[in-house]
Amino acid sequence: MTNIPPPPQIEFTNVTKTYGTVTAVKDISFSVGRGEFVTILGPSGSGKTTTLMLLSGFETATSGDIRLAGQSITSVPSWRRDQGIVFQNYALFPHLTVRRNLEFPLEMRGIAAAERRRRVDRILERVHLSGYEDRVPRQLSGGQQQRVALARALVADPPVLLLDEPLGALDRNLREQMQGEIKTLHREFGMTTICVTHDQEEALTLSDRIVVMRGGRIEQIDTPEQLYDRPASRFVANFLGEANILSGLDVPALPEGPVPVGSVAMIRPERVRILPCDAAPAPDAGRRQRVAGTVAGVVFAGPIRKYEVRSDSATLSVREHVSSEQPVFAAGDTVALEWLRSDLRVVAE
Amino acid sequence: MLVSPLSLLRRPQWLSLPAIAILFVAFGLPIAWLFLDSLAAPNYSLAYYKAFFAQPANIRVLFQTVEISAIATAISLAIGYPVAYFIARSSRRLRMALIVLVVIPYLTSLLARTYAWIVILGDQGLINNLLRDLGIISRPLALIYNRGAVYVGMVHIMLPMMILPLVSVMMGIDRSLMSAARSMGARPFAAFWRVFMPLSLPGVRSGCLLVFVLCLGFYITPASLGGLKDAMLSTFIAAQATSSFDMARTAAAAFVLLGIALLVLALFGADLGSAAGPGGTAPRRGLLARLLPAGLLRRIGESATPWRASRWKAELNRSGHASRIPGRLLALGAGLVITFLLFPGIVVVVMSFSGGTFLEFPPSSLSLQWYRSFFSDPSWTGAAWTSVRIAAVVALFATVIGSLAAYALSRSGPRLRGAVTLLLITPITIPVIVVGIAVYLGLVQFNLIGTMSGIIIAHTLGAIGYAVVIVQATLANFDTRLERAAMSMRAGPMRTFRRVTLPLIFPGILGGAVFAFIHSFDEVVISSLVSGMSLRTLPLKMWENMRHQIDPTIAAVASLMMLLPVIWMVAIYVNWQIGNRAARLPDGGDNT
């Protein structure tokens, strides 16, 4: 897959936002290509929501510049931006029918009644809600409300779509279904999409790239795979999935050389194998590292089994796919843990 | 059917019986009686109603009553809406402070507030004196005893009752809806007009209904501040009830007034219940949309389409920001209205310390002479003591009976709860003069006119209404799973109530008691009817004083009565703080 970056559609340059003495966003810069799906991921208080507020025009940056297709929009109020937003709680107008909700952005853009009707019908069909025009939001299920919110954000065909924790209110099954839906819509409409979430799974599934934020700064920007496989910091490693930090263990020289000061070696639990303590070494033992340990806990979680193994001063977690070829260990068993040295990662402390 | 105590606990619905019984005996029966009287029972004819409408003077007064009430309601809405908007949009802390500032005048004696306006607007009053001292006028302006003064006084009394329901509805409007509207291209005003305003209409409706119906029956302020031409039907009814013994004619007039109140409630409040329910298919149309022919508004909106389209293109991605002017005007307006609400009270309190032989503002010298005169005059102190005793007993009765009823209703189905609540608050939702006439008639039967017991019964009726509403609101937030938890730990129903339910709803019960006390302590319309000239409560003594001679002692009395809400607010606040601390204690440092 060739990866020629499209021209930037959205560009943040040294953007800072302070509220009184609190700095919500510190000097962030990133750009998003046309048609790209970028997720801003971070724990609460990381500045991700502020970033979205700046992007949507609800807040104005204290310093720095935000550009849309090359044009500065730093101090353009939200009602003069051509954008669609799906709000966390959908923010559907409770006093208006689905049709009137969807017509709202079209009306504000001065689109005549006949054309409004046509476009609303088309988008409703697209989100499988034809026939629901005359309902009011409270007569719809959560999933349907989510679809209406998406349709309302897309009906005016904006070049930019912003999603604020779009799936937070849905249950697990519906969430997965809607993730697929959003992906399809994105492919079909091709609008540049920025999604803000604290849900790492959502971020990994949906995005072309992920911006990980922490304490108002950008921690790392990368594709989901790179981010998961090569996290830049211990924070990113922990935030996206589980990570075994090997600080208490004697880590032999890595392929890249010794672990530098201020960094730690990390390995994902699914890259660790758990073996009986007397297992014969593999033929390529030179490429592997093996440590002895005692099982401290076992959790059966359907397709996988999670072990907590105590070894020297560290406790490592291991995930193994449940399989009939695998021996099952119990708490107290002495085991050996083994991994490929090339699977070790060095991350900033 | 015999009801054993045990089944009483299992089916707590019975606990609302005392409240229903007292309402039925002291108000329900008499009003039925009154109604039959007005129909000239046992002959049954509309003669008294015909006689009422045959007199042009009656029709004029009736029309005037509706006109004054409607205009006072409209002014209250026009002033109250922006203030409520400002309060609802304020930060948490500012909002609390502003609500307290709106509630203080609400809890302040009506008579004290009305008296304050006499002091401010009178010929020798604050404004005229000020203008004369400045040399702007040589003869006093006619500021009082006219329609304008009536509106000033009534709006002042009614504003809190307009603002509070508006604030509560507006605070329930999700702010993100306005953001959503803006993100779709709606300018701030369009977002307000298309989204916020329609959603605030339930508050507008309940505020207007409340104020309008109260205005219909409330005659103290119009009678004190208005001229002879500004008489209200309720003034007329009150005068008739005490002077003549022709009950049937009075009854007919009272039912005309009640009819108007019920008509308005039915017209505008009919779907109050259904609005809360989850049913209903199409959204309710706004009041404006209902009044205008369907589609007209839509067509007007549609004609702006080309203009919108060109503006959208012209302004797309243009820098700018929302004008700060509307926000500042709003803050300024809210400040002015709050000043308007508090100013009369402040004037009276300051004046009460004046040292001259007249009341002056600002006082040229300070003294406590009017307070001395109050405390040394047994007719004042006697009236005050009577009022305190009555109010204390009323508060006790109403709180116990009302809390039991509220508890019972919280355990009933929504339909029964709605119906019984509506029944129990009748004495505070229909024009007070009608309640007064009915209660008067009832007490006559029991020979209780002019007795303390009579006044206590009369006040308890309304006080129960307040207690029920407030305790019910507290119970609505009470998690009944806590009771089940207690019972799972082998606590019996009684012990569960005493150890779990009661402590948790106690702040609400205390609030109910405060409102019951204030309702009784401040009541003048019903008291004036049932006191039979022999018993003087403090408001009655003040009312008499205001009508006959303005004794400056009344300033001291009014000031003392204004102290009351402040004491109550502090009491409620302290209780709330203690409650908070108790709630916070178990898990130590929360929110840290």
CSV table of C-alpha atoms in Angstrom, one decimal, chain A residues 300-306 319-323:
chain,number,residue,atom,x,y,z
A,300,PHE,CA,-10.5,-17.4,32.0
A,301,ALA,CA,-12.0,-14.8,29.6
A,302,GLY,CA,-13.6,-16.8,26.8
A,303,PRO,CA,-11.2,-17.0,23.9
A,304,ILE,CA,-8.2,-16.2,26.0
A,305,ARG,CA,-6.8,-17.1,29.3
A,306,LYS,CA,-4.9,-14.5,31.3
A,319,ARG,CA,-2.5,-13.8,27.4
A,320,GLU,CA,-2.8,-17.1,25.7
A,321,HIS,CA,-5.5,-18.2,23.3
A,322,VAL,CA,-7.4,-21.0,24.7
A,323,SER,CA,-6.5,-24.1,22.8
